[in-house]
mmCIF file of C-alpha atoms in Angstrom:
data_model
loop_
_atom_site.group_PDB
_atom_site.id
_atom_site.type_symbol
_atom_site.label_atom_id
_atom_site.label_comp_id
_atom_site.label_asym_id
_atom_site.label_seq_id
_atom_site.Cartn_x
_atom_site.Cartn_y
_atom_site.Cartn_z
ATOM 1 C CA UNK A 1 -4.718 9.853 -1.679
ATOM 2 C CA UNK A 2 -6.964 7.242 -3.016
ATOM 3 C CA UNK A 3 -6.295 5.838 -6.709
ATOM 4 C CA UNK A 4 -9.014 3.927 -7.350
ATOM 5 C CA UNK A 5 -12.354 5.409 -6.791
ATOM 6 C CA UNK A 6 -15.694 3.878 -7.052
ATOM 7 C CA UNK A 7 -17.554 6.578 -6.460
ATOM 8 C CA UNK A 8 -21.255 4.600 -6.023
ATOM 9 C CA UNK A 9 -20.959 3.067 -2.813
ATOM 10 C CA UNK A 10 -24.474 1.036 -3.923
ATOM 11 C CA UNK A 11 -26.676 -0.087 -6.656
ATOM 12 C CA UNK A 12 -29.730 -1.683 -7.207
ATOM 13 C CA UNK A 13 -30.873 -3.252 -10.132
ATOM 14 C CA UNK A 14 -33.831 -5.180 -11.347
ATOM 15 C CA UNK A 15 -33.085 -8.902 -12.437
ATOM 16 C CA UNK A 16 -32.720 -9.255 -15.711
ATOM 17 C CA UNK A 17 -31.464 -5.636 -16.666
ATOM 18 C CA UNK A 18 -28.080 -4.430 -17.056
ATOM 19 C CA UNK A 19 -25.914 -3.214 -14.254
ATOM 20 C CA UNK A 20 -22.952 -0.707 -14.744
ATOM 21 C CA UNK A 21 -20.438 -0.666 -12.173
ATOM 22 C CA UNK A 22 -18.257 2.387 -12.361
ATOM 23 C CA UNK A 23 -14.423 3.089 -11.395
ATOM 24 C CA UNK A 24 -11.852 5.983 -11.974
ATOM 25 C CA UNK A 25 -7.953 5.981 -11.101
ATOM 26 C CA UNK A 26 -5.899 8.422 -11.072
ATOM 27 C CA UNK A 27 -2.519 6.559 -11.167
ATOM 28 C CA UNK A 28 -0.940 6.485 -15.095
ATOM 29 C CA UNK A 29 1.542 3.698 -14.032
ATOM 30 C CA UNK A 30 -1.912 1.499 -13.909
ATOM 31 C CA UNK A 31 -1.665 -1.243 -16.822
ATOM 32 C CA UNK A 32 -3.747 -4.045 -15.483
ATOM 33 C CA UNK A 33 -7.073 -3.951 -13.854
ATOM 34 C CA UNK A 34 -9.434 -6.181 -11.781
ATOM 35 C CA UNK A 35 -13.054 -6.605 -10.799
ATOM 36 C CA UNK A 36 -13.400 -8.647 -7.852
ATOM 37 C CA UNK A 37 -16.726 -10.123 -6.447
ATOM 38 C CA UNK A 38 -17.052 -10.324 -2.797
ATOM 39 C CA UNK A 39 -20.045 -12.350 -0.432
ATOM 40 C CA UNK A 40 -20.228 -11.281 3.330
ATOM 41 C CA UNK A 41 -17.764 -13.742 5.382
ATOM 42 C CA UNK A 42 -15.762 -14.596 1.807
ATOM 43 C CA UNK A 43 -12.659 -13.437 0.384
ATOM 44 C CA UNK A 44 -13.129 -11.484 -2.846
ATOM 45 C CA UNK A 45 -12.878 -13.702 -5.640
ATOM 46 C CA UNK A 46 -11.690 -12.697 -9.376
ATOM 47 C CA UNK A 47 -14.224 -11.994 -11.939
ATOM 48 C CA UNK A 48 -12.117 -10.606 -15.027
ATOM 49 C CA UNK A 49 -9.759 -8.483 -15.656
ATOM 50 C CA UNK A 50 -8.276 -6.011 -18.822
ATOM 51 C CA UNK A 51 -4.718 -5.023 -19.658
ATOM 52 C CA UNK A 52 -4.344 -1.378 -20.884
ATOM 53 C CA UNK A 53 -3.473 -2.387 -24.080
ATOM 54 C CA UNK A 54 -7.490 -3.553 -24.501
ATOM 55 C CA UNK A 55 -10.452 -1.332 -24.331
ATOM 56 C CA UNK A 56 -13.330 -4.016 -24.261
ATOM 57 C CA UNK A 57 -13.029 -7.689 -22.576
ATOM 58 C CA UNK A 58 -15.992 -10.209 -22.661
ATOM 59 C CA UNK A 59 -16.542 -12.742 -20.537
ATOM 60 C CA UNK A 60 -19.943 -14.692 -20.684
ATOM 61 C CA UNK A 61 -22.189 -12.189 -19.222
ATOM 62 C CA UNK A 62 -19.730 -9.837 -17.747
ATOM 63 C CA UNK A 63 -17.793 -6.892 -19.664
ATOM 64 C CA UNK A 64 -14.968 -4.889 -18.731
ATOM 65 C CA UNK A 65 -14.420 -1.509 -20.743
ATOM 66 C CA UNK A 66 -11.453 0.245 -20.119
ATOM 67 C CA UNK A 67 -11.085 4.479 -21.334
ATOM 68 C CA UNK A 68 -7.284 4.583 -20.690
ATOM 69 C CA UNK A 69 -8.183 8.683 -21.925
ATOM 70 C CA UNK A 70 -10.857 9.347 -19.015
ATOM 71 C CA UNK A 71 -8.464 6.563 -16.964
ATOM 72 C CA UNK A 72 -12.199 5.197 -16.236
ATOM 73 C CA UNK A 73 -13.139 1.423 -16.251
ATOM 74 C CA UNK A 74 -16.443 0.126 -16.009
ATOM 75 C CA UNK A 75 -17.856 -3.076 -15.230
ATOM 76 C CA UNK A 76 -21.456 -3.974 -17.355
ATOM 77 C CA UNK A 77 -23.349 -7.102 -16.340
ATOM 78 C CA UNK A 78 -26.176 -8.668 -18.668
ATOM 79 C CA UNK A 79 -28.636 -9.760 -17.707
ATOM 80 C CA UNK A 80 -28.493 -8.964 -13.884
ATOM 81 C CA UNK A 81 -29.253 -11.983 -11.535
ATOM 82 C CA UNK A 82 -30.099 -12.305 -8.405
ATOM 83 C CA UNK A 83 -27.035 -14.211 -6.992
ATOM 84 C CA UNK A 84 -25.066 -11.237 -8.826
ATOM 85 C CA UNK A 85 -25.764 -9.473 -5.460
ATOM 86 C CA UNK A 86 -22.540 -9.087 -3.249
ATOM 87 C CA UNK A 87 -20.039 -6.315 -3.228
ATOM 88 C CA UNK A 88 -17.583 -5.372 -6.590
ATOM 89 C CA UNK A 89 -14.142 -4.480 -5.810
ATOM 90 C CA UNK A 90 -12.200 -2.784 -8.645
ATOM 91 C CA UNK A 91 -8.336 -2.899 -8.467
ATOM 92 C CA UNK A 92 -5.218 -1.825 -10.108
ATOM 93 C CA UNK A 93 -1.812 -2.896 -10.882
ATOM 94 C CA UNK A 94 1.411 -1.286 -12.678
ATOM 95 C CA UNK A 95 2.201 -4.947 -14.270
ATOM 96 C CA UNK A 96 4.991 -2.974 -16.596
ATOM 97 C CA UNK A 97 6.202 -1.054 -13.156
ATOM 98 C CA UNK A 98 7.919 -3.854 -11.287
ATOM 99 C CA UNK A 99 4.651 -5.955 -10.066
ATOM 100 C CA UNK A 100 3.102 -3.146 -7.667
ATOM 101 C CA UNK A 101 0.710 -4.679 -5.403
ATOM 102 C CA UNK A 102 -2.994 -4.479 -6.249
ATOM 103 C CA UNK A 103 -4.417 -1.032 -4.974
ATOM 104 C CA UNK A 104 -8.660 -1.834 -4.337
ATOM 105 C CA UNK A 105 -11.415 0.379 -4.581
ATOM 106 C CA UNK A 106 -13.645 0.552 -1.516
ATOM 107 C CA UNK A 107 -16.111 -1.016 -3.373
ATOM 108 C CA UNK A 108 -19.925 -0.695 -4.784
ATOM 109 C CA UNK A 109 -22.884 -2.495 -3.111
ATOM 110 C CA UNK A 110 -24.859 -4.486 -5.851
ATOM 111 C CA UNK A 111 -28.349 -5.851 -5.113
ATOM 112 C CA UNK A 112 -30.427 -6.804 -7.929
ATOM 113 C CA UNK A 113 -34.011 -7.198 -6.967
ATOM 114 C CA UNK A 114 -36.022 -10.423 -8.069
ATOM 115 C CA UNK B 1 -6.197 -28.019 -4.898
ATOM 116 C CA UNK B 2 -6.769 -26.717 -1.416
ATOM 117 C CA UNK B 3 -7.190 -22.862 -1.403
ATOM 118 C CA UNK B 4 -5.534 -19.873 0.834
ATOM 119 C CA UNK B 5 -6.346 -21.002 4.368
ATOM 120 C CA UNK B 6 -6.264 -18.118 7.152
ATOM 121 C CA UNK B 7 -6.248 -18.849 10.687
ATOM 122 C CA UNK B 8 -8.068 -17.840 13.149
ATOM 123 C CA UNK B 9 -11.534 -17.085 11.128
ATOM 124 C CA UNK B 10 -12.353 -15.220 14.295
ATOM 125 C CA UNK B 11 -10.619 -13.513 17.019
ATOM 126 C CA UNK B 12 -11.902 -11.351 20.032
ATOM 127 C CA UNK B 13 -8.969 -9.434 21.602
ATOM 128 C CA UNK B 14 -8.424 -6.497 24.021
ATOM 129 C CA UNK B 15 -7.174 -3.025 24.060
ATOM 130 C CA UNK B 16 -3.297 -3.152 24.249
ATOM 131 C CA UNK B 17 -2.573 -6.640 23.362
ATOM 132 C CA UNK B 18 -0.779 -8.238 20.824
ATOM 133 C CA UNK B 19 -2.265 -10.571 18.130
ATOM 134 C CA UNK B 20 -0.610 -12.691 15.258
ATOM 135 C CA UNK B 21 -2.581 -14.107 12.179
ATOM 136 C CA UNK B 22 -1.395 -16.734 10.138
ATOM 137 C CA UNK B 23 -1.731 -17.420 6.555
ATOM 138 C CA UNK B 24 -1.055 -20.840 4.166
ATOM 139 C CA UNK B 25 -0.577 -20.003 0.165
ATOM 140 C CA UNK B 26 -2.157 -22.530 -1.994
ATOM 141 C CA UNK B 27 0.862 -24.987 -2.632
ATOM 142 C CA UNK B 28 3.619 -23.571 -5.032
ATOM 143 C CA UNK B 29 2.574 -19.803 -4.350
ATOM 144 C CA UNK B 30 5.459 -17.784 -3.316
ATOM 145 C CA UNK B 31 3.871 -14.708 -2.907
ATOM 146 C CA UNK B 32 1.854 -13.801 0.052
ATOM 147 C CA UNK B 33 0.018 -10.600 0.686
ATOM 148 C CA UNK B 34 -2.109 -9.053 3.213
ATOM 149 C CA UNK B 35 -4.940 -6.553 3.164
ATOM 150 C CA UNK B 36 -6.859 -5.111 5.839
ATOM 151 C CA UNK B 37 -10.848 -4.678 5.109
ATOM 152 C CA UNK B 38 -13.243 -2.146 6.959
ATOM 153 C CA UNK B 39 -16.178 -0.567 6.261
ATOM 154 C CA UNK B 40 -16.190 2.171 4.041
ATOM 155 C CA UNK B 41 -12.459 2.030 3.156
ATOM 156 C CA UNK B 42 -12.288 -1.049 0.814
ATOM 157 C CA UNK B 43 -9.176 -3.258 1.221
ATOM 158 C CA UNK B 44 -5.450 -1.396 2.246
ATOM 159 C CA UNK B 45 -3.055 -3.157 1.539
ATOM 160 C CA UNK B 46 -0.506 -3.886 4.572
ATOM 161 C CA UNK B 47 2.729 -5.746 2.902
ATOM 162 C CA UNK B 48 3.570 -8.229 0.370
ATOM 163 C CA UNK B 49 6.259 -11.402 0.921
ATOM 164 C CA UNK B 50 7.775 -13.158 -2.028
ATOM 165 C CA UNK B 51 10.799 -16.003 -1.134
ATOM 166 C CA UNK B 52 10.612 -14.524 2.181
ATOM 167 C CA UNK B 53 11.249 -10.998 1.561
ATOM 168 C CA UNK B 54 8.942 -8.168 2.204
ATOM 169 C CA UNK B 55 8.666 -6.683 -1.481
ATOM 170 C CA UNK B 56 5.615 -3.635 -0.867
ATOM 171 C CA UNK B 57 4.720 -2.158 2.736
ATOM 172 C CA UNK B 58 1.616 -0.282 3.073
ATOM 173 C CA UNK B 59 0.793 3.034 4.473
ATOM 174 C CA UNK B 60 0.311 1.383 8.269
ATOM 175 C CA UNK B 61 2.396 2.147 11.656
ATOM 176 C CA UNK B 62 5.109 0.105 12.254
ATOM 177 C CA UNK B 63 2.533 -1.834 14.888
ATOM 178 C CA UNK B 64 1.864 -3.876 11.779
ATOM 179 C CA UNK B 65 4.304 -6.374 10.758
ATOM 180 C CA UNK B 66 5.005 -9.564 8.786
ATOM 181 C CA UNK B 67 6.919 -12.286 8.047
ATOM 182 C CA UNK B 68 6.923 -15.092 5.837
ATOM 183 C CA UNK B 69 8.688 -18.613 6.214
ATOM 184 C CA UNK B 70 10.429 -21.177 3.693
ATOM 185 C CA UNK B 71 7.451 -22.971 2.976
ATOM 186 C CA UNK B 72 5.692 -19.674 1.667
ATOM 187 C CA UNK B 73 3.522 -19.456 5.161
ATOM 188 C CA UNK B 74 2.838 -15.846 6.205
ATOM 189 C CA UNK B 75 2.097 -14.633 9.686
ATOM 190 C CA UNK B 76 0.884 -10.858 10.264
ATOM 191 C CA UNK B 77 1.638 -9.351 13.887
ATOM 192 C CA UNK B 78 -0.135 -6.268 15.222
ATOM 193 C CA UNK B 79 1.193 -5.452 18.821
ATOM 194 C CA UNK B 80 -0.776 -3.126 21.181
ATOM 195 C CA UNK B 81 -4.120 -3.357 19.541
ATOM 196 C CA UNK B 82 -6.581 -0.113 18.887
ATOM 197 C CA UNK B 83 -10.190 -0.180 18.465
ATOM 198 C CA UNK B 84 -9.815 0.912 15.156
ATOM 199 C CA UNK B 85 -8.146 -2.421 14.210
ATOM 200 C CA UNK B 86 -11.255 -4.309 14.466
ATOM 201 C CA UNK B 87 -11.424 -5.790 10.614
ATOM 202 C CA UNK B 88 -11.421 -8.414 8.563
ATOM 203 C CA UNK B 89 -7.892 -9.093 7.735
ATOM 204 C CA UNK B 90 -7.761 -10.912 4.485
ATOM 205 C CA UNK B 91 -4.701 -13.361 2.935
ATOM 206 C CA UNK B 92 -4.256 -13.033 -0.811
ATOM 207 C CA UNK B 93 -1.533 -15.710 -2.862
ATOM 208 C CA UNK B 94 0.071 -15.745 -6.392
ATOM 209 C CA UNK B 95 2.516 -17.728 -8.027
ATOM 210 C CA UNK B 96 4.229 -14.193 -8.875
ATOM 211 C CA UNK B 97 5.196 -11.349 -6.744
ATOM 212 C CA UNK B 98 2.486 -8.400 -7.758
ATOM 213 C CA UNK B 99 0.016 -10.594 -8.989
ATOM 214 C CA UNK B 100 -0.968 -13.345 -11.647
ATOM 215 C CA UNK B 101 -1.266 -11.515 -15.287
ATOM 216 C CA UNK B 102 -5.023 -12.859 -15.457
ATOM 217 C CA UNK B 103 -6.766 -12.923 -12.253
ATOM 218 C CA UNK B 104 -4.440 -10.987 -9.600
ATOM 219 C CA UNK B 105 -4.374 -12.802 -6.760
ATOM 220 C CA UNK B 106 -6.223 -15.673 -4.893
ATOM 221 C CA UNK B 107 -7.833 -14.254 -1.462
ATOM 222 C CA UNK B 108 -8.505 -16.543 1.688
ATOM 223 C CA UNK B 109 -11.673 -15.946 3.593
ATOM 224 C CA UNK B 110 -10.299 -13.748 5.931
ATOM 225 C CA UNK B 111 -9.870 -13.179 9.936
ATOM 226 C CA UNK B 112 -11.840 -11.286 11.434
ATOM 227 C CA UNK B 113 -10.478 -9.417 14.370
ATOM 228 C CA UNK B 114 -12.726 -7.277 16.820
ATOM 229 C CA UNK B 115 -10.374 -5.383 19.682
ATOM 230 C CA UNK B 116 -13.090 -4.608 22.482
#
């Protein structure tokens, strides 16, 4: 029973353009969620994040929309560079439910091509 | 201030033994959690410590276990080793059990465990 899907296990976008990383959960407890970036031989490392009580947060040239509706959260990068290639985890938390550990994604594949 | 540091980064072991992992929270973190990271499954989440108690167990067999010390360091266990627990086992700290509010938690580099 996964509840976090990314459903695109890759993407590949051309530098400069926009990339749109995509994640569903199925959990309603969920009140807090993650993107995480991750480099081969790294830990994942925190990008941003949105409470549910948001539906848009901005953070330089990463965005985080949130449709608590669809429960669908999407991650929109502008403009795509080149060292934005790595692998995006998205996660959830229930921060209202007693502090539930993070549940991850399995993750989407990002390449943006020079 | 110095990060989450996992020990071993790399570890060969065999069929049927026993390996343990260790973990260091940066200083003041009290909560200590580990996730296990293979291909095509993401990170699963194996238990969480906070003040030395296990607060969250995973969906793993009982060959997976965990403790945590007074000074916040974590050690994960896995006894009688499978091929299917080659992975990168990965370390993650907070201040709070569950997570920081802002950015989650704080994720060492990992081990990475092949069983051959």
């Amino acid at each position: 029973d996964q509840q976090v899907k990314q459903n695109s296990p890759s993407l590949s976008v051309q530098e400069g353009r926009i990339s749109i990383l995509n994640c569903d959960y199925t959990n309603s407890m969920f009140d807090y969620f993650l993107w995480y970036k991750k480099y081969p031989a790294e830990g994942p490392t925190f990008l941003i994040s949105i409470s549910s009580i948001k539906d848009k947060n901005e953070d330089g040239r990463f965005t985080v929309f949130l449709n608590k509706s669809a429960k669908h959260l999407s991650l929109h990068i502008v403009p795509s560079q080149p060292g934005d290639s790595a692998v995006y985890f998205c996660a959830a938390s229930g921060i209202n439910s007693g502090n539930t550990p993070l549940v991850f994604g399995k993750g989407t594949r990002l390449s943006v091509i020079a | 201030k110095a990060g989450v540091t996992q020990t071993p980064r790399y570890l060969i072991k065999t069929r049927g033994q026993q390996v343990t992992l260790s973990c260091s929270p940066i200083s003041g973190h009290r909560s200590v959690s580990w996730y296990q990271q293979t291909p095509g499954q993401g990170l699963q989440f194996l238990f969480e410590y906070f003040s030395e108690t296990q607060r969250n167990k995973g969906n793993f067999p009982g060959r997976f276990s965990g403790r945590q010390f007074s000074n916040s360091r974590s050690e994960m266990n896995v006894s009688t080793l499978e091929l299917g627990d080659s992975a990168l086992y990965l370390c993650a700290s907070s201040l709070v059990a569950g997570g920081e509010f802002n950015y989650g938690y704080t994720f060492g580099s990992g081990t990475r465990l092949t069983v051959v």
